[in-house]
PDB file of C-alpha atoms in Angstrom:
ATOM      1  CA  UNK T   1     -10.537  17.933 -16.804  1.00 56.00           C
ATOM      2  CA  UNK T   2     -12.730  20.589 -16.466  1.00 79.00           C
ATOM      3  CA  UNK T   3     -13.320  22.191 -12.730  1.00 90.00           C
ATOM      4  CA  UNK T   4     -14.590  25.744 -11.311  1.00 92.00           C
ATOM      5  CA  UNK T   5     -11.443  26.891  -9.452  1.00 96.00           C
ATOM      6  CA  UNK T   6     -11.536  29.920  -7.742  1.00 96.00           C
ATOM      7  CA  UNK T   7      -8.441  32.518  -7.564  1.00 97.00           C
ATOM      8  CA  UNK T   8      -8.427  34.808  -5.098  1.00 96.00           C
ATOM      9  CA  UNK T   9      -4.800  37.127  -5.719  1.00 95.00           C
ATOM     10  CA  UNK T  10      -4.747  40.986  -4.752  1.00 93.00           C
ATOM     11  CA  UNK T  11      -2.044  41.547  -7.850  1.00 93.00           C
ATOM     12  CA  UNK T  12      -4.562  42.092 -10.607  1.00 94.00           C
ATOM     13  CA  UNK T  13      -1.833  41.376 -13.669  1.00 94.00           C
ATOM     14  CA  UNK T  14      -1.320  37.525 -11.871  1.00 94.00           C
ATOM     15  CA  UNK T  15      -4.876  36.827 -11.241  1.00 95.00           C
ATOM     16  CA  UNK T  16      -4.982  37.717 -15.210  1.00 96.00           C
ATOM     17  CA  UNK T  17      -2.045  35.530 -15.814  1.00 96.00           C
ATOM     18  CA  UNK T  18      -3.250  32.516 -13.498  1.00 96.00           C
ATOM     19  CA  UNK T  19      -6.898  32.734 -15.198  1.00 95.00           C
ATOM     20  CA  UNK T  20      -6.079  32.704 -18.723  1.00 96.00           C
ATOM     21  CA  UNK T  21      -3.605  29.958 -17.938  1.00 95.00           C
ATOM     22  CA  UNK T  22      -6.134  28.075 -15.474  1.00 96.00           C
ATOM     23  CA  UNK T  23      -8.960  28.690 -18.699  1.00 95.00           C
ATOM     24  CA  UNK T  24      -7.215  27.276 -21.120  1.00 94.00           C
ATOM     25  CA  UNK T  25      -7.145  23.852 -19.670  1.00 91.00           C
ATOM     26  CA  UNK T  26     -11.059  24.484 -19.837  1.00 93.00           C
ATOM     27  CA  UNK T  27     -11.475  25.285 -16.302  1.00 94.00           C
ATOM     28  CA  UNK T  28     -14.115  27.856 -15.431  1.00 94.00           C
ATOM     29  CA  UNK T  29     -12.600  30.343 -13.226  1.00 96.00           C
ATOM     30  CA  UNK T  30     -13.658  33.025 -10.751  1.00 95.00           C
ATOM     31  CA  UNK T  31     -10.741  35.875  -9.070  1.00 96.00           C
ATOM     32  CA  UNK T  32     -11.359  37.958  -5.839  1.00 96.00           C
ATOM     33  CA  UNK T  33      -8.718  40.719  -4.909  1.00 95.00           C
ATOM     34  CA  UNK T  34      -9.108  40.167  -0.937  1.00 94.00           C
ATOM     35  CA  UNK T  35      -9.430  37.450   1.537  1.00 93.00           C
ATOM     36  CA  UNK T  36     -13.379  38.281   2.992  1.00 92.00           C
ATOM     37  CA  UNK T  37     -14.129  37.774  -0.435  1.00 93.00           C
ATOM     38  CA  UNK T  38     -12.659  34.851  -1.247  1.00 94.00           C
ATOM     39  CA  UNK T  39     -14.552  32.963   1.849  1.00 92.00           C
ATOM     40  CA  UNK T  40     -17.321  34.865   1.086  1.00 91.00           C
ATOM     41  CA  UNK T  41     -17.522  33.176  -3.332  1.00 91.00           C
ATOM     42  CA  UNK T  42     -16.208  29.733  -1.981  1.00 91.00           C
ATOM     43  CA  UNK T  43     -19.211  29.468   0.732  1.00 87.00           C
ATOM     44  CA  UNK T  44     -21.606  30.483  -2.367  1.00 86.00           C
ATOM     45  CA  UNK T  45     -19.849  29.273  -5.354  1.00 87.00           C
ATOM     46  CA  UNK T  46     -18.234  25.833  -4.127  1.00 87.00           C
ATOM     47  CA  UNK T  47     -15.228  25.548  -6.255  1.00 91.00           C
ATOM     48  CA  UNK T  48     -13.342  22.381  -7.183  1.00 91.00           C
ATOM     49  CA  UNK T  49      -9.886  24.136  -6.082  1.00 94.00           C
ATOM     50  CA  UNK T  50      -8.945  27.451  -4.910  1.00 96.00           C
ATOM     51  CA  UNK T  51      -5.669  28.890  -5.506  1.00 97.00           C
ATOM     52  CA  UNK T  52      -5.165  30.973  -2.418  1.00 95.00           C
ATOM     53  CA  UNK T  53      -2.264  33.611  -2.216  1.00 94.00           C
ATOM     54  CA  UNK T  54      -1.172  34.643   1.524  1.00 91.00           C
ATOM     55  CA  UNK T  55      -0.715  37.966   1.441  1.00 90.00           C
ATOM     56  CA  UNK T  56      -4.255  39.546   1.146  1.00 89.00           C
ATOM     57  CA  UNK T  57      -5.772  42.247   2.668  1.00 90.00           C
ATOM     58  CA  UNK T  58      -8.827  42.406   4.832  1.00 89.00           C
ATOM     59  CA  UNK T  59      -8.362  38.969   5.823  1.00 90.00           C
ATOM     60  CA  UNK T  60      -4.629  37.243   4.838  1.00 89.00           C
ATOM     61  CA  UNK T  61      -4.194  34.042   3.055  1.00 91.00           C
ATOM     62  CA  UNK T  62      -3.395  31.584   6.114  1.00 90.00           C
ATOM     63  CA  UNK T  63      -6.640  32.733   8.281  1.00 90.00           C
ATOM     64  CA  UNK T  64      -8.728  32.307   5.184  1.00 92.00           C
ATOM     65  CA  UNK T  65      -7.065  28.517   4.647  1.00 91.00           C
ATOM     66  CA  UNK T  66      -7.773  27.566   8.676  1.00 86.00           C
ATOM     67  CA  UNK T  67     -11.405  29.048   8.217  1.00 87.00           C
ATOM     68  CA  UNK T  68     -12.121  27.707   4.715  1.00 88.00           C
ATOM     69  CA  UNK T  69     -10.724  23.899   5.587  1.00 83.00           C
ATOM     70  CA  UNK T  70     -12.718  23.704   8.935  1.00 77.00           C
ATOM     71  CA  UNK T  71     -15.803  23.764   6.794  1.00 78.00           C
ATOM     72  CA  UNK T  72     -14.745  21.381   3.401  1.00 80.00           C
ATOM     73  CA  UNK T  73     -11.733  19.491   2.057  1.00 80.00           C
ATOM     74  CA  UNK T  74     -11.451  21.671  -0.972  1.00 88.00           C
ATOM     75  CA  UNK T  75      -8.217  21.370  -2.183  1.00 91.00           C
ATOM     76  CA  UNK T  76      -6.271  24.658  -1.692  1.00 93.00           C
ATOM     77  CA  UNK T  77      -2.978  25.487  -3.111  1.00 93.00           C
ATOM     78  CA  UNK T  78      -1.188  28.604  -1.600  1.00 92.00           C
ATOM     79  CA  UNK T  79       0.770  31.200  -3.463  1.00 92.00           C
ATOM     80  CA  UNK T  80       3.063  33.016  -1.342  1.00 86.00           C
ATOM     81  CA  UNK T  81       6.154  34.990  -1.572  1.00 82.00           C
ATOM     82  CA  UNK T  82       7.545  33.784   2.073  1.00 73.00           C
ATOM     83  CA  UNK T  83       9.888  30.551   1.000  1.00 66.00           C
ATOM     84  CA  UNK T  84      11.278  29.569   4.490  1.00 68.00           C
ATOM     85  CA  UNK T  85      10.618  25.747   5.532  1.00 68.00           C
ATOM     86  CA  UNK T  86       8.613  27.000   8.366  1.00 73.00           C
ATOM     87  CA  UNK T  87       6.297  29.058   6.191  1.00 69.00           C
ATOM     88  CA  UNK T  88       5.176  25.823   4.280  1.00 71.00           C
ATOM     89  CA  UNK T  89       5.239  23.576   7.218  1.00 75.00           C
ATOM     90  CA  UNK T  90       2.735  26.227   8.780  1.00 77.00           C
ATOM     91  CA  UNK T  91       0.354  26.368   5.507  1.00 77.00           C
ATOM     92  CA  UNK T  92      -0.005  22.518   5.413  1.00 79.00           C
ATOM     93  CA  UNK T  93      -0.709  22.945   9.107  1.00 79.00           C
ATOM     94  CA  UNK T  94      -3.323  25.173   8.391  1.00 81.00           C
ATOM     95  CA  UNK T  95      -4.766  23.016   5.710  1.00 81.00           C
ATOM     96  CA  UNK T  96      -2.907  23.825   2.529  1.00 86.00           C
ATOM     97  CA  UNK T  97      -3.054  21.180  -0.116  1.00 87.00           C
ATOM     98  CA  UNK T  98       0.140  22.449  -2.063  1.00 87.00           C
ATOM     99  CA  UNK T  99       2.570  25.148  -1.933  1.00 85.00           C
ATOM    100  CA  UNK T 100       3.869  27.209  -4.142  1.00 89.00           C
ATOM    101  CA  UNK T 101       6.698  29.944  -3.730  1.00 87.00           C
ATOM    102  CA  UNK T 102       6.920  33.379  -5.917  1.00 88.00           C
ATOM    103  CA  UNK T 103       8.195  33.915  -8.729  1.00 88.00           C
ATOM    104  CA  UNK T 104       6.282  30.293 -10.047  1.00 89.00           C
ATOM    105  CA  UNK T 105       5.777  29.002 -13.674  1.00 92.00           C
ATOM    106  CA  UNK T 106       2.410  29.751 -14.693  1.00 92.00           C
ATOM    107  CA  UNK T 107       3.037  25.893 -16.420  1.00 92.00           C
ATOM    108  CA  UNK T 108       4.021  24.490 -13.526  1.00 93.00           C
ATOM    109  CA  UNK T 109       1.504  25.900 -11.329  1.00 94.00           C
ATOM    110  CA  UNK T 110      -1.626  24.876 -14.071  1.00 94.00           C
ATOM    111  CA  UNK T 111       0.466  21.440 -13.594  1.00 92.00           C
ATOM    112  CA  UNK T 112      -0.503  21.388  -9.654  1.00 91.00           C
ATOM    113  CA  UNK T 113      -3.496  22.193 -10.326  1.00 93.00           C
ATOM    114  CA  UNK T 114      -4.480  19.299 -12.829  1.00 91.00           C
ATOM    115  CA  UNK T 115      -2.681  17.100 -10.049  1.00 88.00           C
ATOM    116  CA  UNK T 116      -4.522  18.406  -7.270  1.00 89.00           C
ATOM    117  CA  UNK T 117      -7.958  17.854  -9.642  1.00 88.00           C
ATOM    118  CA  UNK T 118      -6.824  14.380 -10.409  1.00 84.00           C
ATOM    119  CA  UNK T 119      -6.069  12.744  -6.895  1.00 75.00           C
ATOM    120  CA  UNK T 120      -9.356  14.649  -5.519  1.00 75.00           C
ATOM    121  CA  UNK T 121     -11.590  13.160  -8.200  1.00 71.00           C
ATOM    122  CA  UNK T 122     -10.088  10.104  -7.701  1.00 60.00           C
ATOM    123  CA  UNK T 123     -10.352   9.291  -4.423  1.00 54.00           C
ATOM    124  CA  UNK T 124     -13.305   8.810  -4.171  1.00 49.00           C
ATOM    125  CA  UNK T 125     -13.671   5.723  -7.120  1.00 47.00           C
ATOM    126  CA  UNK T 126     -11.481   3.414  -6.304  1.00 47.00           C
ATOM    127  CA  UNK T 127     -11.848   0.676  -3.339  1.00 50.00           C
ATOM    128  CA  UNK T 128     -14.795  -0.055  -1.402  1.00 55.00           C
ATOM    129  CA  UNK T 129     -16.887   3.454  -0.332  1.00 67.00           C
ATOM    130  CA  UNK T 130     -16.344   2.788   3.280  1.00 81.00           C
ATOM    131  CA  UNK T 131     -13.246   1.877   5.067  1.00 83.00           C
ATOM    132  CA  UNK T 132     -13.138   1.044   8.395  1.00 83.00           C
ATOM    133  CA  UNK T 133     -10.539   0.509  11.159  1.00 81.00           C
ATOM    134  CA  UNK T 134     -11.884  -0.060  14.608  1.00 81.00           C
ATOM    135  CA  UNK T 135     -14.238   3.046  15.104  1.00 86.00           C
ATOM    136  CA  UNK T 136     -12.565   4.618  12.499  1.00 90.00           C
ATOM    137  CA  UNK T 137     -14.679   5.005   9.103  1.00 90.00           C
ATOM    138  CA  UNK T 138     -13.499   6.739   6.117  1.00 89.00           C
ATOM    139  CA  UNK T 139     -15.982   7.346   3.511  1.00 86.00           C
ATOM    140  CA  UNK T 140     -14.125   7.759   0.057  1.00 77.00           C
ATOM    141  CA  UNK T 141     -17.435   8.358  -1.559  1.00 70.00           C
ATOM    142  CA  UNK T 142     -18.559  11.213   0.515  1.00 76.00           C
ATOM    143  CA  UNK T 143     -14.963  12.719   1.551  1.00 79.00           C
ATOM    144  CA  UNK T 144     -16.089  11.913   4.998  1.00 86.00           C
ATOM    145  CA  UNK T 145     -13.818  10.677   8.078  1.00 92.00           C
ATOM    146  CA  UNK T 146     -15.515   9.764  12.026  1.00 91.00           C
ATOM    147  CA  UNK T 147     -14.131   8.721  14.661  1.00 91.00           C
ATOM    148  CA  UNK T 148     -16.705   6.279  16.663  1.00 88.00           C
ATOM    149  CA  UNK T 149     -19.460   8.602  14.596  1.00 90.00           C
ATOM    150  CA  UNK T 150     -17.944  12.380  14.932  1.00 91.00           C
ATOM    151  CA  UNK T 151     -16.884  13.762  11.738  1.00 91.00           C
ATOM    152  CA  UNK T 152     -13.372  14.954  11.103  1.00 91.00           C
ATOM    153  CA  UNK T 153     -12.543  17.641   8.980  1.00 89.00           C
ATOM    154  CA  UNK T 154      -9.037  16.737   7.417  1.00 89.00           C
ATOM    155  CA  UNK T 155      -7.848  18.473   4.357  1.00 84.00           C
ATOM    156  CA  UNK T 156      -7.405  16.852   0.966  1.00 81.00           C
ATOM    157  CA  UNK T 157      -3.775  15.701   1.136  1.00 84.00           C
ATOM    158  CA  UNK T 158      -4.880  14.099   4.749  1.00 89.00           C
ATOM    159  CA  UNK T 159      -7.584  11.849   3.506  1.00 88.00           C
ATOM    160  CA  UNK T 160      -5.506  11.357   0.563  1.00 85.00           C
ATOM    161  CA  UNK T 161      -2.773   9.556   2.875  1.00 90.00           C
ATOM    162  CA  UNK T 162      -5.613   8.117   5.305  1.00 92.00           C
ATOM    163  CA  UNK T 163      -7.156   6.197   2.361  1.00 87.00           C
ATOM    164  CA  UNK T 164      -4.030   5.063   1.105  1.00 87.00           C
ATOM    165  CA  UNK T 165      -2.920   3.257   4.681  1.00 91.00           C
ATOM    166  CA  UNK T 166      -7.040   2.400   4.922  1.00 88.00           C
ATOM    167  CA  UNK T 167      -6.465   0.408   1.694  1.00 82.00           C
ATOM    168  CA  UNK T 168      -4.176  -2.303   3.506  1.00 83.00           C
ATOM    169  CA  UNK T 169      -4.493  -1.950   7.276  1.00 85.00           C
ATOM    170  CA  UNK T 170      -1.503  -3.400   8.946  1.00 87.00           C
ATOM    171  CA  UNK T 171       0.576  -2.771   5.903  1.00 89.00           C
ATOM    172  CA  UNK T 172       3.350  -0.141   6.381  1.00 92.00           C
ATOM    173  CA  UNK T 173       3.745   2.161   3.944  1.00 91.00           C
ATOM    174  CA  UNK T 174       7.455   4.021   2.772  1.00 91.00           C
ATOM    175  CA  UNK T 175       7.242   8.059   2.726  1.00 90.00           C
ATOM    176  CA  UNK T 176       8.472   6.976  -0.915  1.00 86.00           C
ATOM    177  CA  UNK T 177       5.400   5.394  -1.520  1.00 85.00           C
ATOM    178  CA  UNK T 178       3.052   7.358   0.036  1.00 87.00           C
ATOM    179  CA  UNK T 179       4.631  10.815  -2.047  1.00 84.00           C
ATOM    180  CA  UNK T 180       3.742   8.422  -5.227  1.00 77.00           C
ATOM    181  CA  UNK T 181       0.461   7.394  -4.603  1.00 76.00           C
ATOM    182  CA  UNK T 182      -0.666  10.789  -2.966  1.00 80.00           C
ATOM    183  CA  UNK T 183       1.683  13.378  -4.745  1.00 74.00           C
ATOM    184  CA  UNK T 184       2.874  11.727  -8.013  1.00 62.00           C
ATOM    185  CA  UNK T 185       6.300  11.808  -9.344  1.00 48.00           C
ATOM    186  CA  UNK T 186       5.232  15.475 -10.555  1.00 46.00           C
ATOM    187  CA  UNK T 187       6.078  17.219  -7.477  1.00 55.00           C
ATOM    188  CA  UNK T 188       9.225  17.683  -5.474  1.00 65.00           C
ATOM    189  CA  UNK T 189       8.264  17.050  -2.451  1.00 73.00           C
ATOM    190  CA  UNK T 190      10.187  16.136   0.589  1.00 80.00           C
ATOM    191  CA  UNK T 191       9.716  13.418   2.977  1.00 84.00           C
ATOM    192  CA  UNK T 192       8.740  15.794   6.023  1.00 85.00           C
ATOM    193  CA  UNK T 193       6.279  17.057   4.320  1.00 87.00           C
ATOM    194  CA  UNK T 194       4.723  13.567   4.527  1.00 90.00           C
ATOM    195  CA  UNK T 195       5.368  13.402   8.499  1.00 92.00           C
ATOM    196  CA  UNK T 196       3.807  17.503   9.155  1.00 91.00           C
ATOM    197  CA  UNK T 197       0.167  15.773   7.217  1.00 91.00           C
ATOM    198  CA  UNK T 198       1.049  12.727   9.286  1.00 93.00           C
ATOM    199  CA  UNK T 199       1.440  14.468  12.465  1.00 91.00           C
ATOM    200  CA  UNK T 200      -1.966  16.624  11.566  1.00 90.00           C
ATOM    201  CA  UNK T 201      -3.759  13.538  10.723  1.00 91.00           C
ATOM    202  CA  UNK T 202      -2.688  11.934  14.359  1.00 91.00           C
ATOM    203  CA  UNK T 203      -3.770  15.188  15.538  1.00 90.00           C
ATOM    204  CA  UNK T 204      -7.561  15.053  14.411  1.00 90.00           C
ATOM    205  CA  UNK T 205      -8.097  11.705  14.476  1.00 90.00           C
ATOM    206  CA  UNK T 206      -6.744  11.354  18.393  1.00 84.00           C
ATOM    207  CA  UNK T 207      -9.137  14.403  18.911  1.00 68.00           C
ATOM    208  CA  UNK T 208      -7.022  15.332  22.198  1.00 55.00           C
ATOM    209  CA  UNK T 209      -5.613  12.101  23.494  1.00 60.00           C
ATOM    210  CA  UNK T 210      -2.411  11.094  22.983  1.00 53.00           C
ATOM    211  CA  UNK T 211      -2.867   7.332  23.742  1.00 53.00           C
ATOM    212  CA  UNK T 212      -5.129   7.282  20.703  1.00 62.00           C
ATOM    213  CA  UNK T 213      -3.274   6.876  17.681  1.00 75.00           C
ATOM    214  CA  UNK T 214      -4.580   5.123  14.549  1.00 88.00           C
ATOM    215  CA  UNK T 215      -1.665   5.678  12.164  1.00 91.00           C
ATOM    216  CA  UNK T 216       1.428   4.372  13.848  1.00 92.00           C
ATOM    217  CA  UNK T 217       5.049   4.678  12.927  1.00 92.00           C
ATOM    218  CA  UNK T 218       7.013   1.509  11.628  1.00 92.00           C
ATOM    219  CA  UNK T 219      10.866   2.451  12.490  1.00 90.00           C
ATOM    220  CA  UNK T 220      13.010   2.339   9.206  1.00 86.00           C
ATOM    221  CA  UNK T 221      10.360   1.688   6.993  1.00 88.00           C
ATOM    222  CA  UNK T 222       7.523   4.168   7.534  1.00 92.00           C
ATOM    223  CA  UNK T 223       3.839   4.545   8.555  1.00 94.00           C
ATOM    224  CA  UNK T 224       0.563   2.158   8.709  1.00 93.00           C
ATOM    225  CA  UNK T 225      -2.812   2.410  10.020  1.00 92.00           C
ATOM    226  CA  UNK T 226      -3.301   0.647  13.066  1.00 85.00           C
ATOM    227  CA  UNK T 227      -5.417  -3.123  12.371  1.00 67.00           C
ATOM    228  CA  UNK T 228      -7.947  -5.128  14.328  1.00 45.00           C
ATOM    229  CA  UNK T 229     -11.076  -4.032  16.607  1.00 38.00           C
ATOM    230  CA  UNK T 230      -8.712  -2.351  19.224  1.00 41.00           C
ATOM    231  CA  UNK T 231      -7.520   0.269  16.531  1.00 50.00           C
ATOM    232  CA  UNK T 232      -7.058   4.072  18.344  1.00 49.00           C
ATOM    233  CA  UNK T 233      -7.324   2.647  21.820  1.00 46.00           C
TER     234      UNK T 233
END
């Protein structure tokens, strides 16, 4: 599929490398060298997918993520050299849609890329365009989220899981089966990575209480979205 994906990498041989890999799945791509210019092209260009790298100058990878996802849900994968679990954990805090740790496949990261496309594009054609639970409405359509009519920013992987439990309310979910329907079988991805989106998710949608809590935990099995009109009270 063909998307404009943005690249923004300071090492001028990988940008290179990432383009001519990311160009010859047909994608049209655009690379920036520093991390004021990258928010800078995605606020004028509005990319399908940026491919972020964390250490920038001017303004570093993880600060242009937080600032970046508080204005869309493009889907952002980060580059970075740091490979510690608390590194990652803090990108998908941030907003991160993916991870990926240096020295990468150039294959495997045009792989993400096609599978970060994919579930984006499709998420918002299947099911009914509006799902609701209580005051919660989740509009797959638009790649919009309120909460008793404010709009919540969540990032891609977020409403990915949202409109997964928003499918069956009441039903609960596995991690197992949330990785497949969200992530694919293409990824390694571990369980907690499943509960840090969860816990964001709780996060935003609670908007500061913590009685208010639309995706609930089912012990042993996994998570749900809360059911009925009393949903986040």
């Amino acid at each position: 599929m063909s998307a404009r994906i943005l690249v923004a990498e300071d090492d001028v041989k990988q940008a290179r490398l990432i383009g001519i890999y990311l160009e010859r799945e047909g994608n049209e791509v655009q690379i920036v060298a520093d991390g004021r210019s990258a928010i800078d092209r995605a606020r004028s260009s509005r990319p399908d997918l940026i491919v972020l790298d964390v250490m920038m100058p001017n303004v570093d990878g993880l600060d242009v993520c937080r600032i970046l996802r508080a204005e869309s849900q493009v889907p952002i994968l980060l580059l970075t050299a740091r490979t510690t679990e608390e590194d990652m954990l803090l990108g998908l805090d941030l907003g991160a849609d993916d991870y990926m740790a240096k020295p990468y496949s150039p294959r495997e990261l045009t792989a993400r890329v096609r599978a970060l496309l994919r579930r984006s594009k499709a998420a918002g054609r299947t099911g009914p365009a509006v799902l609701t639970a209580g005051d919660l409405e989740i509009d797959t359509a638009r790649f919009e989220v309120r909460v008793a009519g404010v709009p919540v920013v969540l990032t891609g992987k977020e409403f990915a899981i949202l409109t997964v439990l928003a499918g069956e309310p009441g039903r609960a979910f596995t991690r197992a089966q949330i990785i497949d329907q969200v992530f694919g079988f293409d990824q390694n991805v571990l369980e907690r990575t499943v509960d840090a989106h969860v816990m964001n998710l709780r996060r935003k949608l609670g908007r500061g209480r913590a009685d208010r809590r639309y995706v609930e935990t089912v012990y042993g099995r996994g998570y749900r979205l809360a059911n009925g009109p009393g949903a986040g009270q």
